Coordinates of C-alpha atoms in Angstrom, one line a residue:
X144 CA 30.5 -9.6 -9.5
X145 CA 32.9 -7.7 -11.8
X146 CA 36.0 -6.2 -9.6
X147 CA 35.3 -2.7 -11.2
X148 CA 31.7 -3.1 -9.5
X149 CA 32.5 -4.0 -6.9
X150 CA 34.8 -1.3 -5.9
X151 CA 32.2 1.1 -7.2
X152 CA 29.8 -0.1 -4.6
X153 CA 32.3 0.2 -1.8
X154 CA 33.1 3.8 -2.9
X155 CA 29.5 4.9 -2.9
X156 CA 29.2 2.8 0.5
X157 CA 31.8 5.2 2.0
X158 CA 30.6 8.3 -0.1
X159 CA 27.4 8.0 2.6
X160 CA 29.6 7.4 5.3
X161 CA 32.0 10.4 4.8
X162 CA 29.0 12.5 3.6
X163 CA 27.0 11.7 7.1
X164 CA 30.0 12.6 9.5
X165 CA 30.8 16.0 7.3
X166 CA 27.4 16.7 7.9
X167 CA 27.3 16.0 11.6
X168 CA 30.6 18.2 12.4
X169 CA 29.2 20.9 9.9
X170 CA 26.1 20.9 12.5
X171 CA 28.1 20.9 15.6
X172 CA 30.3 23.8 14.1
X173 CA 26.9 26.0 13.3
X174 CA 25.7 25.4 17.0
X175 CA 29.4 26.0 18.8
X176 CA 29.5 28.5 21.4
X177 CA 25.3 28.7 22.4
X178 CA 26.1 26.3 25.5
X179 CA 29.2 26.3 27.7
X180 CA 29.2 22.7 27.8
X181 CA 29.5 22.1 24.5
X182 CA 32.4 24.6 24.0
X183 CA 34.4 22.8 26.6
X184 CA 34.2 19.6 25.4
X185 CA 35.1 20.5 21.7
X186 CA 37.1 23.4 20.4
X187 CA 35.9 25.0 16.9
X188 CA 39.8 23.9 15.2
X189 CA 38.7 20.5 16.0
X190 CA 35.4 20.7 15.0
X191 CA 37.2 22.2 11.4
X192 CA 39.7 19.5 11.4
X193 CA 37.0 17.2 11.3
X194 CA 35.1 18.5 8.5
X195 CA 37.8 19.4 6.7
X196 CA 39.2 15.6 7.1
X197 CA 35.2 14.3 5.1
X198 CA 35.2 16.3 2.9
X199 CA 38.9 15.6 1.8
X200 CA 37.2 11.8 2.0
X201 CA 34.5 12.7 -0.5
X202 CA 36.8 14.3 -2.5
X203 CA 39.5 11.5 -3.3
X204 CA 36.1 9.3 -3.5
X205 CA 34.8 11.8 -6.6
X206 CA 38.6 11.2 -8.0
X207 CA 38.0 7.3 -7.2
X208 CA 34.3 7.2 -9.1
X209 CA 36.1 9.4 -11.8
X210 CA 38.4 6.5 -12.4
X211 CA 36.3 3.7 -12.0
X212 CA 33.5 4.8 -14.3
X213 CA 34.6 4.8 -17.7
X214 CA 35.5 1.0 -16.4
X215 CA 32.5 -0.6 -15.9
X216 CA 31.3 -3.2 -18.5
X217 CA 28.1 -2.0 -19.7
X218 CA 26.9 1.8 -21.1
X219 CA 24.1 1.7 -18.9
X220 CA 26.2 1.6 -16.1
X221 CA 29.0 4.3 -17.5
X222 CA 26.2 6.9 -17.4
X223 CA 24.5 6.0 -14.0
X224 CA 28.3 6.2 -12.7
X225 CA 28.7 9.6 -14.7
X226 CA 25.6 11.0 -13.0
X227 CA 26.3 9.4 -9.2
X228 CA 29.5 11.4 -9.9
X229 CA 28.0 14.9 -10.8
X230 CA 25.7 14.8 -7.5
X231 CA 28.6 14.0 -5.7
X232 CA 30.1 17.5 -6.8
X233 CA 27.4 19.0 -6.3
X234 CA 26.7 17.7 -3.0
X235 CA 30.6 18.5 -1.9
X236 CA 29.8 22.0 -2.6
X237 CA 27.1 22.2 -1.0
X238 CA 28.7 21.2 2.2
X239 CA 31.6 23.2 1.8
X240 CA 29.5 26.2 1.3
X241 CA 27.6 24.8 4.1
X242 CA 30.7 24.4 6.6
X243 CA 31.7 28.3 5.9
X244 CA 27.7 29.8 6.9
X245 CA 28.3 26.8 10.1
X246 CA 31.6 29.2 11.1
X247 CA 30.1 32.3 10.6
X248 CA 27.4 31.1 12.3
X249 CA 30.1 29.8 15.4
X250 CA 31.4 33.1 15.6
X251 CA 28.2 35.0 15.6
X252 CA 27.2 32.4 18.5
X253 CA 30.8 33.4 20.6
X254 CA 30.3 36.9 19.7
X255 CA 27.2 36.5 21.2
X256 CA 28.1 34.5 24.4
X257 CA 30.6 36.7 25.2
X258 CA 28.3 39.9 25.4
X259 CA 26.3 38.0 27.4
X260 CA 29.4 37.1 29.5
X261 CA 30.5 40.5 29.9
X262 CA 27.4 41.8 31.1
X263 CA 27.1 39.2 33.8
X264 CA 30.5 40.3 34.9
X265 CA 29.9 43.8 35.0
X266 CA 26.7 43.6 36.6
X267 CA 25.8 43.1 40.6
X268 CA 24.4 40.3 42.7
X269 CA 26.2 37.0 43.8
X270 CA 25.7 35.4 40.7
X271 CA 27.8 37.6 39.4
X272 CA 30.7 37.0 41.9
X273 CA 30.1 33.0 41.5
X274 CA 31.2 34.0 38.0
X275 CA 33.7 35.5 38.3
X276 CA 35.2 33.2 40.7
X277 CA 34.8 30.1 38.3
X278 CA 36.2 32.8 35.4
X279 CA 39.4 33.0 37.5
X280 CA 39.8 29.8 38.3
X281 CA 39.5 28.9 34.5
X282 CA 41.7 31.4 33.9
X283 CA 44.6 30.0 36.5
X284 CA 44.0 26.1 34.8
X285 CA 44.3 27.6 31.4
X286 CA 47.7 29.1 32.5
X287 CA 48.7 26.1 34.0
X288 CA 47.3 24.1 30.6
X289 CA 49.5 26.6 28.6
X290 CA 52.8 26.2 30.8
X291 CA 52.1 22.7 30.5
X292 CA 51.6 22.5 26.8
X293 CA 54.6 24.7 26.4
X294 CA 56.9 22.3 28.4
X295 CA 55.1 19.6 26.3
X296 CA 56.5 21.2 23.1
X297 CA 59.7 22.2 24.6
X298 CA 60.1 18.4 25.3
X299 CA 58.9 17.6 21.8
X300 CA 61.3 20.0 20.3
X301 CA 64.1 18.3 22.4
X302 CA 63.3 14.7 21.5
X303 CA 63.1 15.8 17.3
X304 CA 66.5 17.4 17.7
X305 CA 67.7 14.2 19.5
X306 CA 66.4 11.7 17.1
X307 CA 67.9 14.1 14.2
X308 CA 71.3 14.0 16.4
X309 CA 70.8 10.0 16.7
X310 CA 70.0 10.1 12.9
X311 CA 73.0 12.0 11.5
X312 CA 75.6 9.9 14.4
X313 CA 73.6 6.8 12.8
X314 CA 74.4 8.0 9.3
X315 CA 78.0 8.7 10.2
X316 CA 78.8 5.7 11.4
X317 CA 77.3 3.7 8.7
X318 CA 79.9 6.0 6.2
X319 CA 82.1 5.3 8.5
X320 CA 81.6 1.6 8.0
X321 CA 81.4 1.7 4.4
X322 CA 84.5 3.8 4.5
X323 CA 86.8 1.3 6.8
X324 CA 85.0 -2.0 4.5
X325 CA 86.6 0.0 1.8
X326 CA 89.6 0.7 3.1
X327 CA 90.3 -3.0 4.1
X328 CA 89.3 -4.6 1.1
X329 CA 92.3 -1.9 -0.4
X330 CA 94.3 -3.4 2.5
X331 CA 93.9 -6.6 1.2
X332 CA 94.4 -6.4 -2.0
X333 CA 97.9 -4.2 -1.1
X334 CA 98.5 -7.2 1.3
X335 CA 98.1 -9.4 -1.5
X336 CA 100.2 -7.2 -3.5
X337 CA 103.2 -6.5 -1.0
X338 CA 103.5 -10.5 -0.2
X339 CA 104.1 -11.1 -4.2
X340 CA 106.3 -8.2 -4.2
X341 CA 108.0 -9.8 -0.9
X342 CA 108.7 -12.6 -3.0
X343 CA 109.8 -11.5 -6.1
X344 CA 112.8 -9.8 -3.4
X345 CA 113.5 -12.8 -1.9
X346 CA 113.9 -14.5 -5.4
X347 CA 115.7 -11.4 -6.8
X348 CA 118.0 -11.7 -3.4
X349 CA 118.7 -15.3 -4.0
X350 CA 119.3 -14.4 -7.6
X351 CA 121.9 -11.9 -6.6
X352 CA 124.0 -14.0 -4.1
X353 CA 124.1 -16.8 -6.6
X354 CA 125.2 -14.5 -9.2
X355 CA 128.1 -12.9 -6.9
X356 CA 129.0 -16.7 -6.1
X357 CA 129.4 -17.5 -10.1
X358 CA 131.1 -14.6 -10.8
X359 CA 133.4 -15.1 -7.9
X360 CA 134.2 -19.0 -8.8
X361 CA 134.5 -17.7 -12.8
X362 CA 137.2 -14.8 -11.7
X363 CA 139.0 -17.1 -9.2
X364 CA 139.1 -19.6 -12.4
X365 CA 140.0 -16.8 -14.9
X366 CA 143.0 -15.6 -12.2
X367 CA 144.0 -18.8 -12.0
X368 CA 144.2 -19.8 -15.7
X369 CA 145.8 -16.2 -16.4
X370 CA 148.2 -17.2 -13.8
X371 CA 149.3 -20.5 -15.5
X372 CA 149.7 -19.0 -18.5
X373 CA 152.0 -16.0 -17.0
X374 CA 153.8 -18.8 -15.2
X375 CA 154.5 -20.8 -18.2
X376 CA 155.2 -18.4 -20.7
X377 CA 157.9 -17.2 -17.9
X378 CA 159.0 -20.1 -17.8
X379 CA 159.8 -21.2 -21.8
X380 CA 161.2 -17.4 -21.8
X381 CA 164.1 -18.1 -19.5
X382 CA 164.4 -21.7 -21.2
X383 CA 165.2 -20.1 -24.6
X384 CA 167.5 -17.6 -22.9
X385 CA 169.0 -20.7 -21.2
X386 CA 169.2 -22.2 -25.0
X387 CA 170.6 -19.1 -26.1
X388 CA 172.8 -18.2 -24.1
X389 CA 174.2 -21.9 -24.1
X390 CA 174.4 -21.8 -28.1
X391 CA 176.4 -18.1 -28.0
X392 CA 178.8 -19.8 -25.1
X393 CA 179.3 -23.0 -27.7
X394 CA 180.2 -21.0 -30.7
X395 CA 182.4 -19.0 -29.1
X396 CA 184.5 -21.7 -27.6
X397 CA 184.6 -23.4 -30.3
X398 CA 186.2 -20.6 -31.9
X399 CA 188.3 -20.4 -29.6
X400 CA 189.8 -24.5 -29.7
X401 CA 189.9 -23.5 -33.2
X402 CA 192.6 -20.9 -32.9
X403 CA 194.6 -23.0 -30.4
X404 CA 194.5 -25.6 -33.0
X405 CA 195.8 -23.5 -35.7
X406 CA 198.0 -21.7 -33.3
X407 CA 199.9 -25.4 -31.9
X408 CA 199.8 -26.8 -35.9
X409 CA 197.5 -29.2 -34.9
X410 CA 195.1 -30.9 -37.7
X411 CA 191.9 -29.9 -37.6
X412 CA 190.7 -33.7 -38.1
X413 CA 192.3 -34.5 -34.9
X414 CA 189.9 -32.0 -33.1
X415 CA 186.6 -33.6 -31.8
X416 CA 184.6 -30.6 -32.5
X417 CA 181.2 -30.2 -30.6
X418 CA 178.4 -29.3 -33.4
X419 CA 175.1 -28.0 -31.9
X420 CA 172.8 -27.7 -34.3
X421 CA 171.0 -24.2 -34.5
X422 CA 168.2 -25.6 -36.3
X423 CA 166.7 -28.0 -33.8
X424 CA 162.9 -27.0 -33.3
X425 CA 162.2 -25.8 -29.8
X426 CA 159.1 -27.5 -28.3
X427 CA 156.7 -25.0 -26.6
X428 CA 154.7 -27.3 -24.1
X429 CA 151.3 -25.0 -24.0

């Protein structure tokens, strides 16, 4: 069988379903409040619920069939799908104009019922004191039913606002945990970053004393240097003032033996005389 069939036959398989239970509650609602019994066991908002619950059923089923119908593989079966589908409507209105007589009807019957009540109460005879009796201790277990309901909801209300308190601590701390995940992985990568830095400073440190060492072993060598220079050139100057000084002294005593020789007649051949050349080159050792 063809899938779109198939779920057409299951839809018109609950379509009966749906339509027999709405009808059901729509009969209970029209014959709430004639017996006592009845009205205990099952309160008309119930009774509505119910009803309202099918025909919600039937409805999405129309919106289902709707669907499903211009699906199906064969004409024939388009247009018997297109007509299920208009009875449906009509037969959803019917039972919703059905379900507001039942709750006229249910409020026609508690009218009723309660005339009936207060007539037994306001009338004599020990029925009417039985009834009354049972009236008040109704009365006293509704209180009680009340109170209790009304803790009930005070507890519910309490238990929503703690799970919306557990809810929002929950979401905090999962944003707190996204926020310290996020706040490590930064500290990881500014660990990362502060070790490379860490060692660029150790090699920058290094660096420096190594330079300080060169440029102390270069100035110690340039001092020294400068000094053997100074030293020498000291040194040749007081050698050609030595030279010169030695030169001035030879001239002048040779001009001296000269005028002694001419003085005492004596040849000037006959006088070993001391020639110093002037001329000889002076050697500079640097």
């Amino acid at each position: 069988m063809d899938k779109v069939v198939e779920a057409v036959e299951t839809a018109k398989k609950e379509w009966n379903e749906a339509y027999s239970r709405a009808k059901e509650h729509i009969k209970a609602i029209q014959g709430y409040g004639k017996s006592r019994e009845e009205q205990n066991s099952n309160s008309l908002p119930r009774l509505n619920g119910l009803a309202q619950d099918a025909l919600a059923l039937l409805s999405s089923l129309q919106f289902r069939l709707d669907l499903l119908a211009p699906q199906l593989p064969t004409d024939d079966q388009v247009q018997s799908a297109t007509a299920l589908l208009d009875s449906w409507k009509n037969e959803s209105h019917n039972l919703r104009q059905s379900l507001r007589n039942a709750n006229l009807q249910a409020k026609a019957n508690m009218r009723k019922a309660a005339q009936e009540e207060r007539e037994l109460l306001l009338g004599g005879g020990g029925e009417s004191t039985i009834r009354r009796r049972n009236l008040q201790t109704k009365a006293g277990m509704t209180s009680a039913a009340e109170s209790i309901t009304d803790s009930l909801r005070r507890t519910r209300q309490l238990m929503v606002q703690e799970v919306e308190r557990s809810a929002s601590t929950l979401m905090t701390v999962e944003e707190s945990t996204g926020v310290l995940k996020k706040a490590e992985s930064e500290y990881k990568g500014h660990r990362s970053l502060l070790m490379r830095t860490r060692n660029l400073l150790s090699t920058m440190q290094r660096q420096d004393v190594l330079d300080r060492v060169i440029l102390a072993v270069g100035f110690f060598l340039f001092s020294c240097a400068v000094l053997y220079v100074v030293s020498k050139r000291f040194g040749i100057l007081k050698l050609q003032q030595k030279v010169t000084a030695a030169i001035k002294a030879g001239m002048v005593g040779q001009a001296k033996i000269g005028d002694r020789a001419v003085a005492n007649g004596i040849n000037d051949n006959a006088v070993h005389r001391v020639d110093v050349p002037l001329d000889r080159p002076m050697r500079d050792e640097l």
